[in-house]
Amino acid sequence: MKRIITIQDISCVGKCSLTVALPIISAMGVEACVLPTAVLSTHTAFKGFTFRDLTQDIKPICEHWKNEKIHFDAIYTGYLGSFEQLDLMKQLIDDFGGKDTITIVDPCMADNGKLYPGFTQEFAFAMAKLCSKANVIVPNLTEASFMLGVPYVASGYDQAYIEDMLRKLAELGAKKVVLKGIEFEKDQKSLKKVEGKIGVASYDAEQDKFSWYFHKKMPVSFHGTGDIFASVLTGALMKGFTLEKSYSLAADYVVESIKATLSHKDYNWYGVDFEAAMPYLVKRCF
């Protein structure tokens, strides 16, 4: 069985970060080991949440793993809250990475044209340096813009713009880039108006190959769906799926999870019912 280590915070209530990564990756038939960077009572959309920083625990834990000669087939980083944690992840990749280990970085730090509270442009450039050590990176358009130091463009872009952005992201160092949240106003072949579609674009620098996947845009957005996407992508790569098959499965599962959530009159506002959609995921994996 393949074994991955995922490094991100854990919100005790809230359906994001480790509380989605662990069950999703496990359900896909991959061993999921965890390294919590912080413990929160809830995710940050709740008011009055508690927070305990676990940065000082990361190095001793990694030293123990080295002593035990533990090997990971993949390293998957999610939300990281400080420059110190970014540096610790670089060291972790140096210690546990290698030709037999895939590193996936989800640079969770921004969305909808804005950085999350507490983050700066300097942090975005530091995140870009962490991405240079990855095999696969999974930014959204906002994160990509901040890491490249270019203005965020919300709409009106074309295929050439996205392909140029993908190439520049690959120049950071990762050979495979998956860019989320792509919406074209016009079909890139027919130039007819497009409505209700959103998708993913990817670039494999080694093959100089672009690929695309579009699906129905759901009418609402929820906290934690990016974590679900990255977790499924990681699990699928460990199952031996191609990059294209991995991210299309991840996108489809997010949609199914949102559908399951909206099927209830009084659905949770703080996260999607990914648990109800788990049979769909398992069926696609085995």
Tab-separated table of C-alpha atoms in Angstrom:
chain	number	residue	atom	x	y	z
A	1	MET	CA	0.000	0.000	0.000
A	2	LYS	CA	1.255	3.477	-0.866
A	3	ARG	CA	1.906	5.814	2.060
A	4	ILE	CA	1.607	9.598	1.996
A	5	ILE	CA	2.275	12.272	4.586
A	6	THR	CA	0.021	15.302	4.551
A	7	ILE	CA	1.063	18.423	6.427
A	8	GLN	CA	-1.573	21.026	7.289
A	9	ASP	CA	-3.706	22.278	10.167
A	10	ILE	CA	-6.599	20.405	11.746
A	11	SER	CA	-9.894	22.116	12.496
A	12	CYS	CA	-11.822	20.003	14.992
A	13	VAL	CA	-15.110	21.127	13.410
A	14	GLY	CA	-15.340	22.457	9.901
A	15	LYS	CA	-14.680	19.859	7.158
A	16	CYS	CA	-11.386	21.133	5.799
A	17	SER	CA	-7.638	20.491	5.938
A	18	LEU	CA	-6.782	17.243	7.765
A	19	THR	CA	-10.383	16.343	8.621
A	20	VAL	CA	-11.052	15.872	4.901
A	21	ALA	CA	-7.592	14.761	3.747
A	22	LEU	CA	-7.348	11.808	6.133
A	23	PRO	CA	-10.709	10.122	5.372
A	24	ILE	CA	-10.603	10.833	1.641
A	25	ILE	CA	-7.101	9.504	1.038
A	26	SER	CA	-7.761	6.487	3.266
A	27	ALA	CA	-10.984	5.672	1.385
A	28	MET	CA	-8.997	5.672	-1.849
A	29	GLY	CA	-6.879	2.810	-0.548
A	30	VAL	CA	-3.818	4.856	0.355
A	31	GLU	CA	-2.248	5.074	3.821
A	32	ALA	CA	-2.590	8.648	5.072
A	33	CYS	CA	-0.125	9.815	7.718
A	34	VAL	CA	-0.546	13.300	9.164
A	35	LEU	CA	1.598	16.091	10.531
A	36	PRO	CA	-0.658	18.775	12.064
A	37	THR	CA	0.739	22.306	11.885
A	38	ALA	CA	-1.916	23.742	14.219
A	39	VAL	CA	-5.089	22.733	16.029
A	40	LEU	CA	-8.204	24.921	15.786
A	41	SER	CA	-11.522	24.400	17.517
A	42	THR	CA	-13.246	25.226	14.201
A	43	HIS	CA	-12.115	26.641	10.902
A	44	THR	CA	-11.726	30.385	10.621
A	45	ALA	CA	-15.174	31.117	9.185
A	46	PHE	CA	-16.542	30.564	12.705
A	47	LYS	CA	-16.299	33.342	15.268
A	48	GLY	CA	-14.244	32.972	18.441
A	49	PHE	CA	-12.278	29.895	17.367
A	50	THR	CA	-9.338	28.690	19.425
A	51	PHE	CA	-5.904	28.204	17.884
A	52	ARG	CA	-2.790	26.340	19.007
A	53	ASP	CA	0.355	26.594	16.919
A	54	LEU	CA	2.272	23.295	16.602
A	55	THR	CA	5.275	24.624	14.691
A	56	GLN	CA	7.696	23.658	17.463
A	57	ASP	CA	6.550	20.028	17.267
A	58	ILE	CA	7.295	19.594	13.564
A	59	LYS	CA	11.079	19.182	13.743
A	60	PRO	CA	11.089	16.609	16.622
A	61	ILE	CA	8.435	14.557	14.851
A	62	CYS	CA	10.474	14.541	11.637
A	63	GLU	CA	13.623	13.569	13.544
A	64	HIS	CA	11.792	10.585	15.010
A	65	TRP	CA	10.650	9.524	11.563
A	66	LYS	CA	14.212	9.733	10.263
A	67	ASN	CA	15.396	7.558	13.155
A	68	GLU	CA	12.697	5.023	12.303
A	69	LYS	CA	13.665	5.213	8.599
A	70	ILE	CA	10.053	5.828	7.592
A	71	HIS	CA	9.506	6.252	3.845
A	72	PHE	CA	6.685	8.191	2.220
A	73	ASP	CA	5.559	7.684	-1.373
A	74	ALA	CA	4.156	11.212	-1.456
A	75	ILE	CA	4.448	14.443	0.507
A	76	TYR	CA	1.348	16.652	0.341
A	77	THR	CA	1.356	20.091	1.930
A	78	GLY	CA	-1.751	22.195	2.462
A	79	TYR	CA	-2.319	25.344	4.497
A	80	LEU	CA	0.893	26.619	6.073
A	81	GLY	CA	0.643	29.600	8.368
A	82	SER	CA	4.121	31.123	8.644
A	83	PHE	CA	7.507	31.621	7.023
A	84	GLU	CA	8.963	29.230	9.589
A	85	GLN	CA	6.567	26.483	8.524
A	86	LEU	CA	7.521	27.049	4.880
A	87	ASP	CA	11.186	26.590	5.802
A	88	LEU	CA	10.374	23.450	7.781
A	89	MET	CA	8.558	22.025	4.751
A	90	LYS	CA	11.613	22.633	2.564
A	91	GLN	CA	13.681	20.658	5.046
A	92	LEU	CA	11.056	17.904	5.238
A	93	ILE	CA	11.106	17.570	1.449
A	94	ASP	CA	14.907	17.393	1.505
A	95	ASP	CA	14.800	14.700	4.213
A	96	PHE	CA	11.933	12.547	2.915
A	97	GLY	CA	11.667	13.421	-0.775
A	98	GLY	CA	13.548	11.890	-3.655
A	99	LYS	CA	13.055	10.115	-6.953
A	100	ASP	CA	10.623	7.608	-5.416
A	101	THR	CA	8.559	10.262	-3.612
A	102	ILE	CA	6.135	12.680	-5.270
A	103	THR	CA	5.734	16.100	-3.655
A	104	ILE	CA	2.396	17.895	-4.084
A	105	VAL	CA	2.056	21.486	-2.860
A	106	ASP	CA	-1.338	23.133	-2.534
A	107	PRO	CA	-0.433	26.793	-1.857
A	108	CYS	CA	-3.492	27.563	0.271
A	109	MET	CA	-3.226	31.301	0.880
A	110	ALA	CA	-5.655	33.240	-1.343
A	111	ASP	CA	-8.881	33.231	-3.341
A	112	ASN	CA	-11.147	35.620	-5.232
A	113	GLY	CA	-8.339	38.078	-5.846
A	114	LYS	CA	-7.292	38.470	-2.206
A	115	LEU	CA	-4.773	36.913	0.156
A	116	TYR	CA	-6.172	35.284	3.286
A	117	PRO	CA	-5.865	37.383	6.473
A	118	GLY	CA	-2.314	37.487	7.812
A	119	PHE	CA	-0.614	36.744	4.485
A	120	THR	CA	1.436	39.198	2.400
A	121	GLN	CA	2.985	39.431	-1.048
A	122	GLU	CA	6.296	38.499	0.577
A	123	PHE	CA	4.707	35.297	1.884
A	124	ALA	CA	3.388	34.520	-1.615
A	125	PHE	CA	6.914	34.765	-3.033
A	126	ALA	CA	8.158	32.506	-0.224
A	127	MET	CA	5.411	30.012	-1.098
A	128	ALA	CA	6.623	30.114	-4.699
A	129	LYS	CA	10.045	28.981	-3.465
A	130	LEU	CA	8.409	26.021	-1.699
A	131	CYS	CA	6.599	25.215	-4.949
A	132	SER	CA	9.995	25.049	-6.657
A	133	LYS	CA	10.688	21.867	-4.666
A	134	ALA	CA	7.424	20.171	-5.697
A	135	ASN	CA	6.636	17.762	-8.508
A	136	VAL	CA	3.020	18.954	-8.706
A	137	ILE	CA	1.489	22.254	-7.592
A	138	VAL	CA	-2.251	22.979	-7.325
A	139	PRO	CA	-2.898	26.735	-7.117
A	140	ASN	CA	-6.058	28.623	-7.972
A	141	LEU	CA	-5.874	31.694	-10.206
A	142	THR	CA	-5.478	34.082	-7.276
A	143	GLU	CA	-2.631	32.104	-5.717
A	144	ALA	CA	-0.928	31.767	-9.080
A	145	SER	CA	-1.099	35.521	-9.635
A	146	PHE	CA	0.392	36.350	-6.243
A	147	MET	CA	3.191	33.791	-6.589
A	148	LEU	CA	4.108	35.188	-10.007
A	149	GLY	CA	3.767	38.787	-8.838
A	150	VAL	CA	1.281	39.712	-11.567
A	151	PRO	CA	-2.120	41.441	-11.291
A	152	TYR	CA	-5.073	39.140	-10.672
A	153	VAL	CA	-7.388	38.953	-13.688
A	154	ALA	CA	-10.863	37.777	-12.708
A	155	SER	CA	-12.385	37.483	-16.176
A	156	GLY	CA	-11.913	38.223	-19.847
A	157	TYR	CA	-8.764	36.136	-20.264
A	158	ASP	CA	-8.297	33.613	-23.060
A	159	GLN	CA	-6.547	30.280	-23.538
A	160	ALA	CA	-3.247	31.930	-24.457
A	161	TYR	CA	-3.261	33.866	-21.155
A	162	ILE	CA	-3.824	30.688	-19.103
A	163	GLU	CA	-1.177	28.757	-21.028
A	164	ASP	CA	1.335	31.550	-20.444
A	165	MET	CA	0.523	31.517	-16.734
A	166	LEU	CA	0.949	27.738	-16.602
A	167	ARG	CA	4.365	27.953	-18.277
A	168	LYS	CA	5.501	30.638	-15.836
A	169	LEU	CA	4.297	28.567	-12.880
A	170	ALA	CA	6.247	25.589	-14.200
A	171	GLU	CA	9.323	27.817	-14.399
A	172	LEU	CA	9.146	28.081	-10.609
A	173	GLY	CA	10.354	24.472	-10.587
A	174	ALA	CA	7.397	22.064	-10.487
A	175	LYS	CA	7.145	20.058	-13.697
A	176	LYS	CA	3.381	19.574	-13.419
A	177	VAL	CA	0.975	22.418	-12.712
A	178	VAL	CA	-2.769	22.141	-12.073
A	179	LEU	CA	-4.568	25.496	-12.179
A	180	LYS	CA	-8.076	25.642	-10.676
A	181	GLY	CA	-11.027	27.944	-11.234
A	182	ILE	CA	-10.744	28.581	-14.991
A	183	GLU	CA	-13.769	30.283	-16.571
A	184	PHE	CA	-13.797	31.375	-20.204
A	185	GLU	CA	-16.423	33.868	-21.338
A	186	LYS	CA	-16.244	32.407	-24.840
A	187	ASP	CA	-15.561	28.924	-26.164
A	188	GLN	CA	-11.939	28.996	-27.299
A	189	LYS	CA	-12.713	27.231	-30.588
A	190	SER	CA	-16.117	28.521	-31.656
A	191	LEU	CA	-15.840	31.843	-29.744
A	192	LYS	CA	-19.481	31.412	-28.757
A	193	LYS	CA	-20.512	32.631	-25.326
A	194	VAL	CA	-20.007	30.137	-22.503
A	195	GLU	CA	-22.121	30.144	-19.352
A	196	GLY	CA	-22.211	27.938	-16.282
A	197	LYS	CA	-18.893	26.169	-16.848
A	198	ILE	CA	-15.786	26.168	-14.695
A	199	GLY	CA	-12.764	23.959	-14.858
A	200	VAL	CA	-9.135	23.045	-14.525
A	201	ALA	CA	-6.120	23.556	-16.762
A	202	SER	CA	-2.861	21.667	-16.434
A	203	TYR	CA	0.610	21.742	-17.909
A	204	ASP	CA	3.219	18.997	-18.030
A	205	ALA	CA	6.521	20.792	-18.627
A	206	GLU	CA	8.440	17.617	-19.433
A	207	GLN	CA	6.059	16.808	-22.288
A	208	ASP	CA	5.202	20.454	-23.060
A	209	LYS	CA	1.552	19.377	-22.898
A	210	PHE	CA	-1.542	21.329	-21.870
A	211	SER	CA	-4.841	19.722	-20.918
A	212	TRP	CA	-8.252	21.002	-19.858
A	213	TYR	CA	-11.326	19.787	-18.032
A	214	PHE	CA	-14.582	21.715	-17.617
A	215	HIS	CA	-17.727	20.880	-15.679
A	216	LYS	CA	-20.919	22.513	-14.457
A	217	LYS	CA	-20.373	25.474	-12.149
A	218	MET	CA	-22.341	24.994	-8.963
A	219	PRO	CA	-24.477	27.916	-7.741
A	220	VAL	CA	-22.778	28.149	-4.337
A	221	SER	CA	-19.273	27.828	-2.917
A	222	PHE	CA	-18.203	26.196	0.338
A	223	HIS	CA	-15.218	26.294	2.648
A	224	GLY	CA	-12.861	23.314	2.256
A	225	THR	CA	-13.558	22.263	-1.327
A	226	GLY	CA	-10.002	23.151	-2.349
A	227	ASP	CA	-8.695	20.782	0.328
A	228	ILE	CA	-10.996	18.057	-0.982
A	229	PHE	CA	-9.741	18.629	-4.533
A	230	ALA	CA	-6.072	18.418	-3.552
A	231	SER	CA	-6.646	15.342	-1.377
A	232	VAL	CA	-8.384	13.430	-4.175
A	233	LEU	CA	-5.694	14.492	-6.643
A	234	THR	CA	-2.992	13.179	-4.305
A	235	GLY	CA	-4.783	9.899	-3.684
A	236	ALA	CA	-5.414	9.365	-7.390
A	237	LEU	CA	-1.771	9.966	-8.299
A	238	MET	CA	-0.839	7.357	-5.690
A	239	LYS	CA	-3.288	4.957	-7.353
A	240	GLY	CA	-1.329	5.364	-10.577
A	241	PHE	CA	-3.871	7.592	-12.332
A	242	THR	CA	-2.610	10.050	-14.935
A	243	LEU	CA	-2.524	13.718	-13.992
A	244	GLU	CA	-5.561	14.379	-16.215
A	245	LYS	CA	-7.569	11.524	-14.744
A	246	SER	CA	-6.551	12.575	-11.224
A	247	TYR	CA	-7.699	16.165	-11.459
A	248	SER	CA	-10.884	15.344	-13.366
A	249	LEU	CA	-11.821	12.868	-10.621
A	250	ALA	CA	-11.031	15.517	-8.006
A	251	ALA	CA	-13.223	18.086	-9.762
A	252	ASP	CA	-16.095	15.611	-10.233
A	253	TYR	CA	-15.969	14.574	-6.572
A	254	VAL	CA	-16.157	18.189	-5.411
A	255	VAL	CA	-19.252	18.656	-7.590
A	256	GLU	CA	-20.849	15.463	-6.250
A	257	SER	CA	-20.120	16.591	-2.680
A	258	ILE	CA	-21.777	19.958	-3.286
A	259	LYS	CA	-24.787	18.225	-4.862
A	260	ALA	CA	-25.090	15.974	-1.812
A	261	THR	CA	-24.970	19.030	0.447
A	262	LEU	CA	-27.611	20.970	-1.469
A	263	SER	CA	-29.949	17.968	-1.470
A	264	HIS	CA	-30.759	18.777	2.162
A	265	LYS	CA	-33.068	21.668	3.006
A	266	ASP	CA	-31.044	22.655	6.070
A	267	TYR	CA	-27.536	21.901	4.859
A	268	ASN	CA	-24.352	22.740	6.735
A	269	TRP	CA	-23.028	26.187	5.866
A	270	TYR	CA	-19.486	25.434	7.005
A	271	GLY	CA	-18.554	22.566	4.658
A	272	VAL	CA	-19.799	20.058	2.113
A	273	ASP	CA	-21.170	16.579	2.744
A	274	PHE	CA	-18.219	14.836	1.151
A	275	GLU	CA	-19.008	11.801	3.320
A	276	ALA	CA	-22.316	11.226	1.513
A	277	ALA	CA	-20.502	11.291	-1.842
A	278	MET	CA	-17.810	8.842	-0.705
A	279	PRO	CA	-19.380	5.821	-2.488
A	280	TYR	CA	-19.037	7.756	-5.756
A	281	LEU	CA	-15.341	8.307	-5.094
A	282	VAL	CA	-14.684	4.712	-4.128
A	283	LYS	CA	-16.480	3.416	-7.211
A	284	ARG	CA	-14.302	5.598	-9.437
A	285	CYS	CA	-11.118	4.408	-7.670
A	286	PHE	CA	-11.516	0.632	-7.673
